[in-house]
CSV table of C-alpha atoms in Angstrom, one decimal:
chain,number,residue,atom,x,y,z
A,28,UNK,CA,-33.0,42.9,21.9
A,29,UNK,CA,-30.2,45.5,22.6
A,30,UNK,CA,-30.6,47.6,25.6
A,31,UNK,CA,-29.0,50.9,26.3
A,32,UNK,CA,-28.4,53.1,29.3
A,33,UNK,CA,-28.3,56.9,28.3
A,34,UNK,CA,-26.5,59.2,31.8
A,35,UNK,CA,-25.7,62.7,31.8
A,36,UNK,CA,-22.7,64.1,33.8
A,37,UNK,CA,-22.6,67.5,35.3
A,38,UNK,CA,-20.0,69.7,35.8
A,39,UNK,CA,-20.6,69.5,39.4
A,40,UNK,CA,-19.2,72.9,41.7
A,41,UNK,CA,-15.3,74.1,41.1
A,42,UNK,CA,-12.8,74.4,38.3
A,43,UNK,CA,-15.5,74.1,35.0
A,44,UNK,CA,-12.1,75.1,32.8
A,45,UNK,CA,-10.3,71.8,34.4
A,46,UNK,CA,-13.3,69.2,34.3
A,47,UNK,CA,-12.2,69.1,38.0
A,48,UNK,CA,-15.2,69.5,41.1
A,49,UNK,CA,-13.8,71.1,44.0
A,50,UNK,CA,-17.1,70.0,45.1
A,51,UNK,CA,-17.4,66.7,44.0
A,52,UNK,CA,-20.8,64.6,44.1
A,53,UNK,CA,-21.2,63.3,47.8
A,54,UNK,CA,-21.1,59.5,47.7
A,55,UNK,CA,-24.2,57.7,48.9
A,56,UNK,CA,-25.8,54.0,48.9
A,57,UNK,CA,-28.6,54.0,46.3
A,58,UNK,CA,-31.9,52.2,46.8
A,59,UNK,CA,-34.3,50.6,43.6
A,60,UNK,CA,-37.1,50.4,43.7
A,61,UNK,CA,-37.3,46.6,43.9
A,62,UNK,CA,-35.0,47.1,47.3
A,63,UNK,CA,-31.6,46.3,46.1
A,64,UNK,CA,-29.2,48.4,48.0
A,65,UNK,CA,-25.7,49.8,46.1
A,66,UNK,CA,-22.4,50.3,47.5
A,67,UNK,CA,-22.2,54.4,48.0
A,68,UNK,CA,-20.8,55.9,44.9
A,69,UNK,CA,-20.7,59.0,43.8
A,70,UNK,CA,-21.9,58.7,40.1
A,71,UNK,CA,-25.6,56.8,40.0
A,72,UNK,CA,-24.9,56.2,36.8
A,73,UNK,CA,-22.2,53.6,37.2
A,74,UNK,CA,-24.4,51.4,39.4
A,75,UNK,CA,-27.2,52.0,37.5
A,76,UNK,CA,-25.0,50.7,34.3
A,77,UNK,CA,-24.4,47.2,36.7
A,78,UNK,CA,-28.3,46.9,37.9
A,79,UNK,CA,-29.7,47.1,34.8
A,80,UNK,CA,-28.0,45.1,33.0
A,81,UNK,CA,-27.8,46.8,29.5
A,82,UNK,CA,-25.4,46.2,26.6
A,83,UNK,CA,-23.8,50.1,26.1
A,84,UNK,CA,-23.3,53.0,28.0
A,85,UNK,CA,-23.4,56.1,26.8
A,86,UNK,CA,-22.8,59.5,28.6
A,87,UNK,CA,-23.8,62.7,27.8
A,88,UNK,CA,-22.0,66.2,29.1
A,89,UNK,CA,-20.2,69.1,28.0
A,90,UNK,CA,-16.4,69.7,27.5
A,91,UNK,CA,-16.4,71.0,30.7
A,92,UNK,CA,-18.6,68.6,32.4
A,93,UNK,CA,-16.9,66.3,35.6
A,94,UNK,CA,-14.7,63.9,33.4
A,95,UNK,CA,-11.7,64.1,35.1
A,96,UNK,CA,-13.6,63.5,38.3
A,97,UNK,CA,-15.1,60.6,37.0
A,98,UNK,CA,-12.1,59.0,35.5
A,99,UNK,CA,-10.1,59.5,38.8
A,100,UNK,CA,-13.3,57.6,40.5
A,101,UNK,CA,-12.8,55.0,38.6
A,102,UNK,CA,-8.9,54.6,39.0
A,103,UNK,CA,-9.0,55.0,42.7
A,104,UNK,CA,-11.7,51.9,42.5
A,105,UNK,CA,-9.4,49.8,40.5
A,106,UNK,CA,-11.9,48.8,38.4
A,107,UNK,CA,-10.0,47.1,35.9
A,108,UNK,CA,-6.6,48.0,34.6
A,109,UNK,CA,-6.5,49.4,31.2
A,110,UNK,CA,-4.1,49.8,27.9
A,111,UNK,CA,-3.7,53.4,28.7
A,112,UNK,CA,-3.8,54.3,31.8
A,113,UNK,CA,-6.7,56.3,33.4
A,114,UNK,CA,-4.7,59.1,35.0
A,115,UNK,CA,-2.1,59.4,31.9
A,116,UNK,CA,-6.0,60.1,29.9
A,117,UNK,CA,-6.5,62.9,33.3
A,118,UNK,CA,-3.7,64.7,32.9
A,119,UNK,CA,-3.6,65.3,28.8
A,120,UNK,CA,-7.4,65.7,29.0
A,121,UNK,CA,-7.1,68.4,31.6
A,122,UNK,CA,-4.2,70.0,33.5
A,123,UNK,CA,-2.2,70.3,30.2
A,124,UNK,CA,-4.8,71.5,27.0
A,125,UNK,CA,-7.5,72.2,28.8
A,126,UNK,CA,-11.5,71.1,28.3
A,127,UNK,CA,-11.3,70.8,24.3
A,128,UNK,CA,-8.8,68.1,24.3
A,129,UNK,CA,-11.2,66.1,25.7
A,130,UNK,CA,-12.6,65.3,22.1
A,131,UNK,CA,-9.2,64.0,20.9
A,132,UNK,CA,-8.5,61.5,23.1
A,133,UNK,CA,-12.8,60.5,23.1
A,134,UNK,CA,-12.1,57.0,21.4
A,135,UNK,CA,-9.3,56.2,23.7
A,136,UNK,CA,-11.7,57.3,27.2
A,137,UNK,CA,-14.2,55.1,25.7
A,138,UNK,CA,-12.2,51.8,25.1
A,139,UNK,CA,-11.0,52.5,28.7
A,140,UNK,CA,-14.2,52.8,30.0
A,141,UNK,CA,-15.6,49.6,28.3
A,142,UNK,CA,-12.5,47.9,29.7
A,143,UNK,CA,-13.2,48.9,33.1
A,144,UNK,CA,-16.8,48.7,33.0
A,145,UNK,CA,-17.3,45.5,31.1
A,146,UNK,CA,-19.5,46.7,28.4
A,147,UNK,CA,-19.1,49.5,25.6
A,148,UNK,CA,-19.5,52.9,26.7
A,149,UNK,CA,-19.7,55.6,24.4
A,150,UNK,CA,-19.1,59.3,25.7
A,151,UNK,CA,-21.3,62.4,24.1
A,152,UNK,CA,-20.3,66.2,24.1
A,153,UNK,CA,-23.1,68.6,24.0
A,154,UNK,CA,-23.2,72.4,24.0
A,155,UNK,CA,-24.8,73.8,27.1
A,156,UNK,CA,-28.1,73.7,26.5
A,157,UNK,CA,-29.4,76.8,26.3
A,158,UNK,CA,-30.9,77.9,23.3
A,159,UNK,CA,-33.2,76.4,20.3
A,160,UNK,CA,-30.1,75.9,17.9
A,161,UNK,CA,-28.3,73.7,21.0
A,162,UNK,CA,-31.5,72.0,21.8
A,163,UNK,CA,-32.0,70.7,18.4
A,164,UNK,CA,-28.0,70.0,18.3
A,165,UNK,CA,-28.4,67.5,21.2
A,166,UNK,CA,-32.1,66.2,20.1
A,167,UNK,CA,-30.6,65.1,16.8
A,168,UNK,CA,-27.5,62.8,19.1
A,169,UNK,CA,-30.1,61.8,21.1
A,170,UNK,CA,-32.1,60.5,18.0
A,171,UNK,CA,-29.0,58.7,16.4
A,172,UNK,CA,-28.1,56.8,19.8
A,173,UNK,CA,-31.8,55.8,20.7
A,174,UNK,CA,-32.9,54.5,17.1
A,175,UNK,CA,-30.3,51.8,17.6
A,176,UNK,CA,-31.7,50.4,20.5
A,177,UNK,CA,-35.1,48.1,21.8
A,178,UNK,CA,-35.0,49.3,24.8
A,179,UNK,CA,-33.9,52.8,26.1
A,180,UNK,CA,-33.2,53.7,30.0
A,181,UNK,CA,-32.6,57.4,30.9
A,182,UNK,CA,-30.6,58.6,34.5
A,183,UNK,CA,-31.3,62.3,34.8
A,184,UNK,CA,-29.9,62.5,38.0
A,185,UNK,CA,-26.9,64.7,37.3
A,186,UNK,CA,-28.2,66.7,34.1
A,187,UNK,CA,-28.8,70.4,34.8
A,188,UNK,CA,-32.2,71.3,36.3
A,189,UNK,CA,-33.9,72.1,32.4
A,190,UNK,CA,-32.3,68.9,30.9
A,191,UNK,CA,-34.8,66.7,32.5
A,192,UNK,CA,-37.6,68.2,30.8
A,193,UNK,CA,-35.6,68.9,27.7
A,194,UNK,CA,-34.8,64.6,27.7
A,195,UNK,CA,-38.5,64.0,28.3
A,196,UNK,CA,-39.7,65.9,25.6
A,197,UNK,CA,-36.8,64.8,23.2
A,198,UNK,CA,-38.2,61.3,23.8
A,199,UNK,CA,-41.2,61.8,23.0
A,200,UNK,CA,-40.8,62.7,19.5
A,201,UNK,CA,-37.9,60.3,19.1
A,202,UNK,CA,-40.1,57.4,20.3
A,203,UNK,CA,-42.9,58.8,17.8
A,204,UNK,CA,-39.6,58.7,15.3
A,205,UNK,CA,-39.2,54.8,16.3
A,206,UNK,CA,-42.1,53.1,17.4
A,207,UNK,CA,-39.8,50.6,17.9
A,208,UNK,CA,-38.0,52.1,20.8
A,209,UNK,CA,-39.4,51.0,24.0
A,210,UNK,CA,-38.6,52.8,27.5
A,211,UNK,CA,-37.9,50.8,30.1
A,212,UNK,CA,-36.9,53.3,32.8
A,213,UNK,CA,-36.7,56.7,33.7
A,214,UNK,CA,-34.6,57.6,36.7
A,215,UNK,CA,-33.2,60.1,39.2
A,216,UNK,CA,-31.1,59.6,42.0
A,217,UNK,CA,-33.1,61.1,45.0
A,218,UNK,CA,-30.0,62.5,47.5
A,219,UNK,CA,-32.0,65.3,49.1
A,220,UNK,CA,-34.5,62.5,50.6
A,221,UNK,CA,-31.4,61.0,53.3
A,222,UNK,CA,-32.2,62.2,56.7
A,223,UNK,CA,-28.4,62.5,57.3
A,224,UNK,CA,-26.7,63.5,54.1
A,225,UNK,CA,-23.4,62.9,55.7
A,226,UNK,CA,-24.1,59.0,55.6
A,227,UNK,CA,-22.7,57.4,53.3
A,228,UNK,CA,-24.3,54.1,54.0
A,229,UNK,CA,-28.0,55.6,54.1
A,230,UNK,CA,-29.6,54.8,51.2
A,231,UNK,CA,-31.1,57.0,48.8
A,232,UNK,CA,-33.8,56.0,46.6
A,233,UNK,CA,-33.7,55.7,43.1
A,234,UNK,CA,-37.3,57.6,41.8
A,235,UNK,CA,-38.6,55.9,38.6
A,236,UNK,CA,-40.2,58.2,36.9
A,237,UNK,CA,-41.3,55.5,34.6
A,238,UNK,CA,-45.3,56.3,35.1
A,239,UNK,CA,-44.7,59.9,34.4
A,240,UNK,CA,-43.6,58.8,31.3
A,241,UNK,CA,-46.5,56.8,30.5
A,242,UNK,CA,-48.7,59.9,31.2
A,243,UNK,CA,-47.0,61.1,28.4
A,244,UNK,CA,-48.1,58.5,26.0
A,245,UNK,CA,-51.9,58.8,27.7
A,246,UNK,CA,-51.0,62.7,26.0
A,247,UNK,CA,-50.2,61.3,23.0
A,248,UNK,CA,-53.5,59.0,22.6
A,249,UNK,CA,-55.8,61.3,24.0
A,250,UNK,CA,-54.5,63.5,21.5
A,251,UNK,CA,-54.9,61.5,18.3
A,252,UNK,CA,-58.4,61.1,19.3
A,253,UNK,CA,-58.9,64.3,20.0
A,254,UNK,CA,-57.6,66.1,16.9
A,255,UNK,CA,-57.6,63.6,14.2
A,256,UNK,CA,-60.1,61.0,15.5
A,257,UNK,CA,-58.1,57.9,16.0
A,258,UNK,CA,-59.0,56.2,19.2
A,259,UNK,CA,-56.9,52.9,19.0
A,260,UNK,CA,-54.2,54.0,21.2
A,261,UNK,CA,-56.1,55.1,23.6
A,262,UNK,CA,-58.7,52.2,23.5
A,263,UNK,CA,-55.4,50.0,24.7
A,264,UNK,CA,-54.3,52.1,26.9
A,265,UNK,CA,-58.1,52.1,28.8
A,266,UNK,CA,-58.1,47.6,28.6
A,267,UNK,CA,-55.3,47.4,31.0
A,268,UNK,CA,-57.3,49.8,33.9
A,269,UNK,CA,-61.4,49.6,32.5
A,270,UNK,CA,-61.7,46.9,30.2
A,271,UNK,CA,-65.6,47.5,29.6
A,272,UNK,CA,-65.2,50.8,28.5
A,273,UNK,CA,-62.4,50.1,26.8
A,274,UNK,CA,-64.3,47.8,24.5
A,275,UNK,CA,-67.2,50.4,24.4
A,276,UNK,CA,-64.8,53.2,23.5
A,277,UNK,CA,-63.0,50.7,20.7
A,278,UNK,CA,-66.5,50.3,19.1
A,279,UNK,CA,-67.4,53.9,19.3
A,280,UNK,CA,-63.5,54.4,17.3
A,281,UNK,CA,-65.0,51.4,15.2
A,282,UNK,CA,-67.8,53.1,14.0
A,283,UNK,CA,-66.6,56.1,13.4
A,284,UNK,CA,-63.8,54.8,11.6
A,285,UNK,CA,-66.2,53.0,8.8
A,286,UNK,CA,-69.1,55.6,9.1
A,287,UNK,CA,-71.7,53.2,10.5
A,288,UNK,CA,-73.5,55.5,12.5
A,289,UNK,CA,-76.4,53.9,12.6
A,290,UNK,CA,-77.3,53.0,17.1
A,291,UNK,CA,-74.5,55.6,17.7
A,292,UNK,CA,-75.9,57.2,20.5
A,293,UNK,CA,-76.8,53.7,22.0
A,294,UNK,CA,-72.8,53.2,22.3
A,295,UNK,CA,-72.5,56.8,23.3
A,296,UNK,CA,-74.9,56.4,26.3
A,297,UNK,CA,-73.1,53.0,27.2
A,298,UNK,CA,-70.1,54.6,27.4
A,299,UNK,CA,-71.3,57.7,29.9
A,300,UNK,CA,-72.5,55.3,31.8
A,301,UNK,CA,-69.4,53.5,32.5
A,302,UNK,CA,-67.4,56.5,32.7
A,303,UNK,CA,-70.4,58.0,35.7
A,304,UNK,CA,-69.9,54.9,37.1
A,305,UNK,CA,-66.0,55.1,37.6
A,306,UNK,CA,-66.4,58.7,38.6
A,307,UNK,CA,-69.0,57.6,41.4
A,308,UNK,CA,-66.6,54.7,42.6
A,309,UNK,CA,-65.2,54.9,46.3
A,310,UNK,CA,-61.6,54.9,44.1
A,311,UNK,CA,-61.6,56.5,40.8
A,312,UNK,CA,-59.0,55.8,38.8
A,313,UNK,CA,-56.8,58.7,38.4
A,314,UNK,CA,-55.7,57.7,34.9
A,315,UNK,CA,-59.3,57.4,33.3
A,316,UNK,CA,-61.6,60.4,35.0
A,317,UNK,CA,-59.1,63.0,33.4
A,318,UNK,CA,-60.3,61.5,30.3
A,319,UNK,CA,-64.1,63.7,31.1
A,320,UNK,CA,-63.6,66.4,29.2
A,321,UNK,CA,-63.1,64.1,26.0
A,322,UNK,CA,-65.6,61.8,26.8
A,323,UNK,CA,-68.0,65.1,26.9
A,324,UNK,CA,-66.7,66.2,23.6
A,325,UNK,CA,-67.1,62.8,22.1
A,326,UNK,CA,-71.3,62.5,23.8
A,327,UNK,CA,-71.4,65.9,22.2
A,328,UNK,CA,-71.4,64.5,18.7
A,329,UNK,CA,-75.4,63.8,19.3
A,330,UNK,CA,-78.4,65.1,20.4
A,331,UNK,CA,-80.5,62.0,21.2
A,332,UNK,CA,-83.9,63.9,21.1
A,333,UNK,CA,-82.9,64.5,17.6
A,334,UNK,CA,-83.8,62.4,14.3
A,335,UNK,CA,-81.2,60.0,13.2
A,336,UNK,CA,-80.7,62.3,9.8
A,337,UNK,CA,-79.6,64.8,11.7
A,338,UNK,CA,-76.9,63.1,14.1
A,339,UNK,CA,-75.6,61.7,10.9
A,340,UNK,CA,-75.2,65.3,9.5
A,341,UNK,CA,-73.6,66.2,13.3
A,342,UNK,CA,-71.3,63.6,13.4
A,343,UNK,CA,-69.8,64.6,9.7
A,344,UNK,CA,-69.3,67.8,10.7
A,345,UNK,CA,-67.3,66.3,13.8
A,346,UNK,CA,-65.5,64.5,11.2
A,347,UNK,CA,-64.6,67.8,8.8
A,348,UNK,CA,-63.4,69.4,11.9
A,349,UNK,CA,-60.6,66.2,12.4
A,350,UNK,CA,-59.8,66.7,8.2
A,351,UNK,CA,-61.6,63.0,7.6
A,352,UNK,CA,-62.6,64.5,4.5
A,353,UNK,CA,-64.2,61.1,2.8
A,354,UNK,CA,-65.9,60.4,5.7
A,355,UNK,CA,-67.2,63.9,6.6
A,356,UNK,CA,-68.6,63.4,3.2
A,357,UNK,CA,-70.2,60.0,3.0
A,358,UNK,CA,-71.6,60.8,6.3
A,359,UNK,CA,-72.8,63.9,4.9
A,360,UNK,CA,-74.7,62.4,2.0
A,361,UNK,CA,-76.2,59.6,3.8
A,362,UNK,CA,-77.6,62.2,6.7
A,363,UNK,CA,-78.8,64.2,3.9
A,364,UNK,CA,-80.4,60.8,2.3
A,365,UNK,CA,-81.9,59.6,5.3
A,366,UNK,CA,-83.4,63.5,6.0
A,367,UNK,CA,-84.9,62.7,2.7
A,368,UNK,CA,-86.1,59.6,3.0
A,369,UNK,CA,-87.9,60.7,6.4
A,370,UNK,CA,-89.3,63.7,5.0
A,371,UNK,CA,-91.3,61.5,2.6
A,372,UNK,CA,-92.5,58.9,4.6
A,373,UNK,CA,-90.4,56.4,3.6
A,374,UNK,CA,-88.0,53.5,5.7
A,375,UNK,CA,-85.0,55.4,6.0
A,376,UNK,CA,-83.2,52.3,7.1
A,377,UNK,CA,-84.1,50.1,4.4
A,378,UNK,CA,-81.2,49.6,1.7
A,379,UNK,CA,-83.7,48.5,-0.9
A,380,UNK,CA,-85.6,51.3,-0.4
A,381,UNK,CA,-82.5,54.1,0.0
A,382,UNK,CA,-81.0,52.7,-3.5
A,383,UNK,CA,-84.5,52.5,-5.3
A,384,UNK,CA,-86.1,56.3,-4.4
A,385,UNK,CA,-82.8,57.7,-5.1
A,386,UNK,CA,-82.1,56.0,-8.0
A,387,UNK,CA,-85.7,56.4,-9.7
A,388,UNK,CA,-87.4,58.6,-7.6
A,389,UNK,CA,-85.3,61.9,-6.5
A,390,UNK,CA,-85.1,64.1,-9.9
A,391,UNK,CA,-84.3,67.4,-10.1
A,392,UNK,CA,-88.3,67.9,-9.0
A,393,UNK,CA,-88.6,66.1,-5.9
A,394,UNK,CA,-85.0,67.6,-5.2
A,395,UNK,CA,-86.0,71.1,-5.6
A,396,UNK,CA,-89.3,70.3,-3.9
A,397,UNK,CA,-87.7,68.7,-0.9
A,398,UNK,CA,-84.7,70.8,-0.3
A,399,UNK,CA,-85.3,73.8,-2.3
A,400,UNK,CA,-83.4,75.3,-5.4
A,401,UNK,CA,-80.0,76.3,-3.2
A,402,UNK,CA,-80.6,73.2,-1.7
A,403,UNK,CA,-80.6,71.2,-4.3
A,404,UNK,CA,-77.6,73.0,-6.3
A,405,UNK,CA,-75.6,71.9,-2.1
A,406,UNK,CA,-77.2,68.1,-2.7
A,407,UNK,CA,-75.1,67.9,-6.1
A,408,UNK,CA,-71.7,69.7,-5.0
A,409,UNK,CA,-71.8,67.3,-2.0
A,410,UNK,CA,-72.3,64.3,-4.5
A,411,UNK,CA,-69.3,65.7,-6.5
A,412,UNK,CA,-67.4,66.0,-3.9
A,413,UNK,CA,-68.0,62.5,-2.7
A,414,UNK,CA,-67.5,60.3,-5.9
A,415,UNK,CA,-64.4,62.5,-6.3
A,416,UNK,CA,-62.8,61.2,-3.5
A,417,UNK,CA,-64.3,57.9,-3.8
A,418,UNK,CA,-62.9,57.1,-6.8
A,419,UNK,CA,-59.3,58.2,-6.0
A,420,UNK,CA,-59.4,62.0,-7.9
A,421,UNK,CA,-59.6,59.4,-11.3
A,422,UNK,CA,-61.6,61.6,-13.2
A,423,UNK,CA,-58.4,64.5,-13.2
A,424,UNK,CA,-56.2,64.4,-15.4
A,425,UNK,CA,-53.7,65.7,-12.5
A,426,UNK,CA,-55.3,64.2,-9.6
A,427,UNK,CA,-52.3,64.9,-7.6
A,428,UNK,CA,-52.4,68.7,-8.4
A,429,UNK,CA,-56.3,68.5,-7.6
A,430,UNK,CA,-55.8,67.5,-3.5
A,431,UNK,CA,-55.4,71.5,-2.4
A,432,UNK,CA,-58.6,72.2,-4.5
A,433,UNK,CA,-61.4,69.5,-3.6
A,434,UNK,CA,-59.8,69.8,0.6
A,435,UNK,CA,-60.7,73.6,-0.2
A,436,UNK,CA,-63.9,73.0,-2.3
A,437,UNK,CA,-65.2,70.5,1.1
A,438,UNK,CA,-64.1,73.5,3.5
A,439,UNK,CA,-66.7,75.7,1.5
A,440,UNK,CA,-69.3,72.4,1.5
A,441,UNK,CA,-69.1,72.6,5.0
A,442,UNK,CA,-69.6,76.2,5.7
A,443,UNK,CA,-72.1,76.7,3.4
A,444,UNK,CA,-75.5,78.2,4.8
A,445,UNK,CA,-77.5,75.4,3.0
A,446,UNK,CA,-76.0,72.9,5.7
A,447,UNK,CA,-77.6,74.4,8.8
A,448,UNK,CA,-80.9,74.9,7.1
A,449,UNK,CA,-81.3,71.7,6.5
A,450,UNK,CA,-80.2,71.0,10.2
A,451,UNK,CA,-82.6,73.8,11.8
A,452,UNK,CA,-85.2,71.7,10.4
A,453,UNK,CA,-84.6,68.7,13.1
């Protein structure tokens, strides 16, 4: 399980060309949130790097970001002596070659930094962050560190003002990348809280922004569900905080997962309930009723003063709008079937009964009869459509070169007249 700290350094106020702060960062105590006091320091980062507990530290900052500063920290601490000395690294890096030559002596800063800090730091140089082109830049470093970790914390303390939400965002879609990658913290070093910022020994506390970053992934769930249908996520996200509706919502992502639509609308009804219920509690969660609008959208899928056939027609088009083409389709058919089947008197709901009358009993007559000559001429295409899919595009030659034709050929199923006629008679 390898763990990595990920810190940004600014280039503070002063001489940018030098790497040298004529305002350097004030030095203050910092407080976690579990309590533990530092010793002031002017870098979070470095106690941060101790408190945590990780295996590598890496640092992120420009050319002209406060390295000098930071090196000169760390020699005035005595840290550790290392095999070349901190302020012989200072002085080439800086008052001789200026910012650039920073990058030539990186390997040596970083074994001296691993010396002194007593794991391996790695130091990153980014462009200032500014534009697409530079955002990507530092996105793709980001990427490469992260994917070789378990577990990722992030000190955004000392970043400019826009990299904080530039980092969040980045994580999000490296995390989405690599599953894998697990964040463990998110943090920034709150100065501007000390009632006296000329006290060293007053602590400041250490915000962990770590449930912020959970509301991301809450995005992310509510999201899949949302667009493409998938509810799992979001199902585990709702058993830590309302396991009942949890459950309820996993067997409403159940269902329409395998197309059982059959007692939908019971689940659907359970699942208002639950969600009135935590709405109308002295404390409502804060996580769960932002979920309402979704919840609506998903209740929305039926009317329950209309037939079953029709619900089942409903909820395929619910799935066609998500691009669950096979099961907009099966759905489809079976609403269509079960319309059918109610239209003649029969027991829609019987298996025997479904297979037999539409296997010996629904020719082209009572087809054309029942839904009509367009009707009918729909009926078939849908059919098509459905053992297409069904049977894995096997009846193409070029099955592969047939996907863009039967997704367009189901966009016209789906907007064809035919399909709300038969609904308008509900």
């Amino acid at each position: 399980m390898r763990k990595a700290l990920i810190t940004f350094l600014g280039t503070g106020i002063g001489k940018r060309t030098t790497g040298t702060a004529q305002l350097e960062y004030r030095k203050t105590a910092y407080k976690m949130t579990n309590g533990e006091v530092s010793e002031p320091t002017p870098f979070i980062g470095l106690y941060l790097n101790q408190a945590l507990v990780v295996d590598d530290l890496h640092i992120f900052g420009t050319t002209s970001s406060m390295w000098s500063t930071l090196l000169d920290y760390l020699s005035d601490r005595h840290y550790k002596e290392t095999e070349v000395p901190i302020s012989n690294l200072v002085d080439f890096c800086f008052d001789q070659n200026g910012t650039d030559s920073i990058i030539e002596k990186q390997s040596e800063i970083e074994n001296s930094l691993s010396e002194m800090l007593d794991n391996k730091s790695f130091i990153h140089f980014h462009d200032s962050v500014n534009n697409e082109t530079k955002m990507w830049s530092l996105f793709g470093d980001l990427a490469e560190t992260m994917k070789n970790y378990n577990e990722i914390h992030i000190d955004i303390t000392h970043g400019f003002r826009h990299l904080p939400l530039f980092v969040v965002t980045a994580l999000s879609y490296i995390t989405s990348l690599y599953p894998s990658i697990k964040v463990r913290g998110l943090y920034y070093g709150n100065f501007e809280s000390k009632k006296d910022r000329n006290d060293e020994n007053e602590p400041a506390d250490i915000v962990d922004l770590l449930p912020a970053w959970e509301m991301m992934n809450w995005f992310h769930a509510a999201r899949d569900f949302a667009l493409y249908g998938n509810g799992k996520d979001l199902s585990s996200l709702l058993e830590a905080h309302h396991p009942d509706l949890a459950k309820t919502f996993l067997g409403i992502n159940d269902t329409l997962q395998i197309t059982f639509i059959e007692g939908f609308s019971k689940r659907l009804a359970k699942m208002e309930r639950l969600f009135d219920q935590e709405e109308s509690s002295p404390n409502p969660d804060p996580r769960i009723t932002p979920l309402r609008p979704l919840m609506t959208d998903i209740n929305g899928m039926v009317d329950r003063k209309k037939p079953e056939w029709y619900n089942q027609i409903k909820t395929a088009q619910w799935y066609h709008k998500r691009c669950m083409y096979q099961q907009a389709l099966t759905a489809l058919v079976e609403g269509i079937k079960s319309y059918v089947l109610v239209h003649e008197g029969e027991d829609w709901k019987d298996r025997d009964t479904r297979d037999t009358f539409f296997k010996h009993h629904f020719d082209w007559r009572k087809q054309n009869a029942i839904l009509g000559k367009d009707g009918k001429k729909y009926y078939e295409n849908i059919r098509k459509w459905r053992n297409e899919i069904n049977h894995a595009g096997l009846l193409h030659t070029d099955a592969a070169g047939m996907t863009k034709t039967v997704i367009d050929s189901i966009g016209r199923l789906f907007s064809d007249p035919q399909l709300e006629k038969i609904l308008s008679k509900a």
